[in-house]
CSV table of C-alpha atoms in Angstrom, one decimal:
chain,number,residue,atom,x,y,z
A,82,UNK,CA,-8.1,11.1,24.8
A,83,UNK,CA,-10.6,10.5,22.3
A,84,UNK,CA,-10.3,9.1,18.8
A,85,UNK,CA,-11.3,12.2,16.2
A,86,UNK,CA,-12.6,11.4,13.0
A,87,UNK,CA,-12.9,13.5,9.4
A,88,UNK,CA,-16.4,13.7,8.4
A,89,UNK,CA,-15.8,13.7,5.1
A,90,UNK,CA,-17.4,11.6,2.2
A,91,UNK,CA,-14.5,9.0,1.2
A,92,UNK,CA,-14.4,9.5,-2.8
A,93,UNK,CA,-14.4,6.1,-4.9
A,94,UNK,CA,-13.0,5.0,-8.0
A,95,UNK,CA,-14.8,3.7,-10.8
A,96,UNK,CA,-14.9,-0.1,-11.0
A,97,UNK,CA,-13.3,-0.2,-14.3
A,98,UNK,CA,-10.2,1.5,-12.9
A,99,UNK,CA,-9.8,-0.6,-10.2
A,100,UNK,CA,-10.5,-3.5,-12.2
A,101,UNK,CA,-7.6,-2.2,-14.9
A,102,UNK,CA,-5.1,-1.7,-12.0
A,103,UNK,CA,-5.4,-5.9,-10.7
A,104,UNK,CA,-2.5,-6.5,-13.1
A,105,UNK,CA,-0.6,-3.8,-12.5
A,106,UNK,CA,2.1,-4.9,-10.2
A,107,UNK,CA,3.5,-1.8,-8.2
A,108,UNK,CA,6.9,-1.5,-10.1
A,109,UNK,CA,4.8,-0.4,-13.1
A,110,UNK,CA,2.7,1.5,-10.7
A,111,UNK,CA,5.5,3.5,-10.0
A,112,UNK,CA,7.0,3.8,-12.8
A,113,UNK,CA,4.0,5.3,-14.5
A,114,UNK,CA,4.7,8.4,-11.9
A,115,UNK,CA,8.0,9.1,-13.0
A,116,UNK,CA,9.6,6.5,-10.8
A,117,UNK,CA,8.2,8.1,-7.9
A,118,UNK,CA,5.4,7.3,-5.1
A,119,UNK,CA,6.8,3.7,-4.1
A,120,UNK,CA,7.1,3.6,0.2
A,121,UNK,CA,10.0,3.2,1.9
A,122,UNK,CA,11.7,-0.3,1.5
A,123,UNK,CA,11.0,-1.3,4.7
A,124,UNK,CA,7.1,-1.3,4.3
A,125,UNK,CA,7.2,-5.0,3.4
A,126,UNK,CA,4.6,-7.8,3.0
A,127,UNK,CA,4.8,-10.3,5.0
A,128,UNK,CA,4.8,-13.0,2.8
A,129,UNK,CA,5.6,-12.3,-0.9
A,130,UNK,CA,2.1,-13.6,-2.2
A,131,UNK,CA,0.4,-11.1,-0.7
A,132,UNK,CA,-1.1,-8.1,-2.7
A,133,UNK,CA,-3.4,-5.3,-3.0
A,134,UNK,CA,-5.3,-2.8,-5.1
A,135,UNK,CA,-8.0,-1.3,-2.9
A,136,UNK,CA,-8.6,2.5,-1.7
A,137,UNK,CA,-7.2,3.8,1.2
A,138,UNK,CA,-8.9,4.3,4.7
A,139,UNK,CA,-6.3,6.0,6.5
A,140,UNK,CA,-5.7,6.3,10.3
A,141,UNK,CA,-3.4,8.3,12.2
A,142,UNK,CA,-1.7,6.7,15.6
A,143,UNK,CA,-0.2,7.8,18.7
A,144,UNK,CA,3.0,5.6,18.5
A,145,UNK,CA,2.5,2.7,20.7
A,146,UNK,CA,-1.2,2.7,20.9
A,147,UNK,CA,-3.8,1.5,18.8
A,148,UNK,CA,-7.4,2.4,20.0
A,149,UNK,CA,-7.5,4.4,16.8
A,150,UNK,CA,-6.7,1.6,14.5
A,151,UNK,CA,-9.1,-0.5,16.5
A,152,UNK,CA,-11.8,2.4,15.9
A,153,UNK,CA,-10.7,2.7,11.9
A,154,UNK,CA,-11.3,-1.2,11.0
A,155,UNK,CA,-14.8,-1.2,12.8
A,156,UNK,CA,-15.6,2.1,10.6
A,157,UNK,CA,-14.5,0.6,7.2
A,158,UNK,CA,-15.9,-0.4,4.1
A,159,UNK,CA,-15.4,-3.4,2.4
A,160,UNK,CA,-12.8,-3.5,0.2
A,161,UNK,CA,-10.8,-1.1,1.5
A,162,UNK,CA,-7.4,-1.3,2.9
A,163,UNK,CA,-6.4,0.4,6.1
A,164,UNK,CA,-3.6,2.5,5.8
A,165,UNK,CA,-2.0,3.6,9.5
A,166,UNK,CA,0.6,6.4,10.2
A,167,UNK,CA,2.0,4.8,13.6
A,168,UNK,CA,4.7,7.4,13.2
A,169,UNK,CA,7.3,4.4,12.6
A,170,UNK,CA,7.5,2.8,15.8
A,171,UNK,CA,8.2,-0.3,15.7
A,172,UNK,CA,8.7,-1.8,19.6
A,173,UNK,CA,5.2,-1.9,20.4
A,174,UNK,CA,2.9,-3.9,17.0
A,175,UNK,CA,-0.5,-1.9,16.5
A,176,UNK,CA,-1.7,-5.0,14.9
A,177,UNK,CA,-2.2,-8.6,14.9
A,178,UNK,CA,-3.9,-12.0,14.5
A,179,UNK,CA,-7.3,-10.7,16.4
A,180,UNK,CA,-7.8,-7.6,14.0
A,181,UNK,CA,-6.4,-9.6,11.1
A,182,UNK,CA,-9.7,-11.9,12.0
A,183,UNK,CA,-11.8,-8.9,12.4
A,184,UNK,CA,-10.7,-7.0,9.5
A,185,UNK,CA,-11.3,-10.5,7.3
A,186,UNK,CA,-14.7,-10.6,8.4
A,187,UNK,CA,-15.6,-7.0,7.1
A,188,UNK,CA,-14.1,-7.8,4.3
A,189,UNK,CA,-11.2,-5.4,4.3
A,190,UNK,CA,-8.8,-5.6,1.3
A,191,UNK,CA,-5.7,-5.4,3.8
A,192,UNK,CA,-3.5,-3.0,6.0
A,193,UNK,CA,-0.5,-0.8,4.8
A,194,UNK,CA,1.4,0.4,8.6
A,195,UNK,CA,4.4,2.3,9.0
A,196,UNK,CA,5.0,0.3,12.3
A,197,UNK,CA,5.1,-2.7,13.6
A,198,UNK,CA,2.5,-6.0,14.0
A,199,UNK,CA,3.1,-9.5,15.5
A,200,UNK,CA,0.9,-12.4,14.9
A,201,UNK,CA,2.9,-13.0,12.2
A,202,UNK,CA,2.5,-16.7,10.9
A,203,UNK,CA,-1.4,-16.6,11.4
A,204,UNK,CA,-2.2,-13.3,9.5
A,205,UNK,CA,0.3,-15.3,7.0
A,206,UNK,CA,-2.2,-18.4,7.1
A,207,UNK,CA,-5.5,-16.3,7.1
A,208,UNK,CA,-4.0,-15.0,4.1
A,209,UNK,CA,-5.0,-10.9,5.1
A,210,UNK,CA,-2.5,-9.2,3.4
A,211,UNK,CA,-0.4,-6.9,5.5
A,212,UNK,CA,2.4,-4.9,5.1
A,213,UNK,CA,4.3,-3.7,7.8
A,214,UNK,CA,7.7,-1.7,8.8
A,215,UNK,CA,8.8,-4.5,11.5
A,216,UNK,CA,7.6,-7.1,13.6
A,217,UNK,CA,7.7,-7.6,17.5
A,218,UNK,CA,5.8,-9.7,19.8
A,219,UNK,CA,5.6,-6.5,22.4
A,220,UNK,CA,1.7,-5.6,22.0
A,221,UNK,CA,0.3,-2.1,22.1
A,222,UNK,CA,-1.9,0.3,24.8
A,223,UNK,CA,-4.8,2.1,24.4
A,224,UNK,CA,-6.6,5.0,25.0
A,225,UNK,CA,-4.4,8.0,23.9
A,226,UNK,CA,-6.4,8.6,21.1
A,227,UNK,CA,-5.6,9.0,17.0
A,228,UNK,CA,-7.4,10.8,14.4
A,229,UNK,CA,-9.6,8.9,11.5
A,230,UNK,CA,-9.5,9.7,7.6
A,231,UNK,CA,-7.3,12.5,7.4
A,232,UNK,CA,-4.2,13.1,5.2
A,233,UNK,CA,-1.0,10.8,6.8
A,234,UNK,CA,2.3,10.0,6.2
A,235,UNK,CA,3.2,6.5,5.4
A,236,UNK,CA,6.5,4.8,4.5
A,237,UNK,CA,7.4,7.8,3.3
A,238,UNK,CA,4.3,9.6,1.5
A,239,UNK,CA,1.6,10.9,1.8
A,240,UNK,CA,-1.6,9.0,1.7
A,241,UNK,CA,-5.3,10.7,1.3
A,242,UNK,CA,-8.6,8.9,2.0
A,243,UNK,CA,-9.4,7.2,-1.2
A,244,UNK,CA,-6.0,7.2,-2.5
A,245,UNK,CA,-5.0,3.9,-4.9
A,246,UNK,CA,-2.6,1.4,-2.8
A,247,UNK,CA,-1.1,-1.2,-5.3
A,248,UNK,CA,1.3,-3.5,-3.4
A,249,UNK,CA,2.5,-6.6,-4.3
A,250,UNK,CA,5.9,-8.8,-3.0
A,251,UNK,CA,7.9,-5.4,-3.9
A,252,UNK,CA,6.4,-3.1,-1.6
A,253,UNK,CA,4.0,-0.4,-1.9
A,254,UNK,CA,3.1,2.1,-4.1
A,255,UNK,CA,0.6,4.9,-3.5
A,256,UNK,CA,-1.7,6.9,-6.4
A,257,UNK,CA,-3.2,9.8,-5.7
A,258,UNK,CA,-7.1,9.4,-6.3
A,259,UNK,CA,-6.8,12.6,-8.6
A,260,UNK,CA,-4.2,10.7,-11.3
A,261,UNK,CA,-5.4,7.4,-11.0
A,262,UNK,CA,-7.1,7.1,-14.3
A,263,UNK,CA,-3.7,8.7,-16.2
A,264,UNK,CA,-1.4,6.5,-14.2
A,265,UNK,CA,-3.5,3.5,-15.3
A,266,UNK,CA,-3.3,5.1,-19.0
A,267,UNK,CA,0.3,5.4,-18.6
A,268,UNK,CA,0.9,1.9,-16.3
A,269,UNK,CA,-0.8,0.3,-19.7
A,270,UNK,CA,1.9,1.4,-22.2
A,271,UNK,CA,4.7,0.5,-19.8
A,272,UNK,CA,3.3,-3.1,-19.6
A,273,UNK,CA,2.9,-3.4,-23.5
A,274,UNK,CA,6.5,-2.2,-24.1
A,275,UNK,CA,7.4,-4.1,-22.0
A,276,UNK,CA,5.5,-7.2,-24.3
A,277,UNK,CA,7.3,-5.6,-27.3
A,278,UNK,CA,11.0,-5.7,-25.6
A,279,UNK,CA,10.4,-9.9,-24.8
A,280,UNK,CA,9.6,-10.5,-27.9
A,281,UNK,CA,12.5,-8.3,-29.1
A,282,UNK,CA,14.8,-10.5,-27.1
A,283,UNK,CA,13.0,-13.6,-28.0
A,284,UNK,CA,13.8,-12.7,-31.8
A,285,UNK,CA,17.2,-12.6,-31.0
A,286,UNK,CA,17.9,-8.8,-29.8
A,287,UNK,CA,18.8,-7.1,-26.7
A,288,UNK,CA,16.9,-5.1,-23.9
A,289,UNK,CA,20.1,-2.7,-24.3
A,290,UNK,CA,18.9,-2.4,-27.8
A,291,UNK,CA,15.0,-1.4,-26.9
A,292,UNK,CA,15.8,0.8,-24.1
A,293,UNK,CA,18.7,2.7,-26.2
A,294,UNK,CA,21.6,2.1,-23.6
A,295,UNK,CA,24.4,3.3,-25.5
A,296,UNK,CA,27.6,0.8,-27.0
A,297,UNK,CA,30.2,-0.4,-25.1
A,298,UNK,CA,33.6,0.8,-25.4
A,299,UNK,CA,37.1,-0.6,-25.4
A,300,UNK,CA,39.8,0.5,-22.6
A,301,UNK,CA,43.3,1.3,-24.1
């Protein structure tokens, strides 16, 4: 079966939002959108250094087969991160140390999977950044086909072509292209109360005092 691809025009952020989310770490991310649009837990990095802030070029896999990822890396941009629906699969890895090499020399920002990949310790030392839902040395078939920048589901969410991916050593957080200038809005004031509560605490006062939790009280 042939791999299908969306013709559509990919839609980009300007730089200065994508500059204004490289601090942002993905906690904040989320919490700017009501403490929602974080993946599943178990979309993990694997190693806690690794991070990205890069639009999404999304793929959609047949589980166990990866023709379609192999199709989606060779079609992207630089500086965007691949982000792979492989339907959660995880005893067959979609991806590993040969399109971690590839993907680094187009200059890909990294790969968000809800599956597996193997390869582990020299994606780790090539330092691509890749987040995964499991790892197994089992390696993957081809030619059943996928589908190219359409809407998926990933740890969880949904994910759009040209959607925000923050990640960082907590996981993954997803905003929608449409928000991302209000969630960076909204990201900012989190961070600087967050500056006002530390100095609160280094003054002497509590976090339970900034963030109003209420008095303890006695047992009788």
């Amino acid at each position: 079966m042939a791999v299908r691809r969306h013709q559509i025009e990919i839609p980009k952020l300007p730089d200065t939002v994508l500059a204004g989310f490289q601090d942002v770490p993905a906690a904040v991310a989320s919490d700017a959108q009501d403490r929602g649009w974080a993946m599943q837990a178990a979309i993990s990095p694997l190693a806690p250094t690794m991070r990205i802030v890069a639009q999404a070029r999304t793929v959609d896999c047949m589980a166990a087969d990866n023709s379609a990822l192999h199709a989606a890396i060779a079609l992207a941009e630089s500086g965007q991160v691949i982000v792979c629906d492989a339907k959660g699969y995880v005893d067959n890895a979609l991806f590993g140390g040969l399109l971690a090499k590839s993907s680094t020399e187009r200059g890909l920002a990294g790969l968000v999977i809800d599956g597996a990949v193997r390869d582990c310790a020299e994606i780790i030392e090539l330092g691509y950044p890749c987040y995964a839902r499991a790892v197994t040395p089992r390696g993957p078939h081809k030619g059943f086909g996928g589908v190219i920048d359409g809407p998926v589901a990933c740890g969880g969410l949904p994910v759009h072509p040209g959607d925000l991916i923050v990640a960082d050593a907590d996981g993954v957080t997803v905003v929608p292209f449409a928000r991302a200038e209000t969630v960076l809005e909204a990201a900012n004031a989190i961070l600087a109360k967050e500056a006002r509560a530390l100095e609160t605490v280094a003054n002497g006062g509590t976090l339970a005092e900034v963030y109003g939790v209420p008095d303890v009280e006695d047992i009788v």
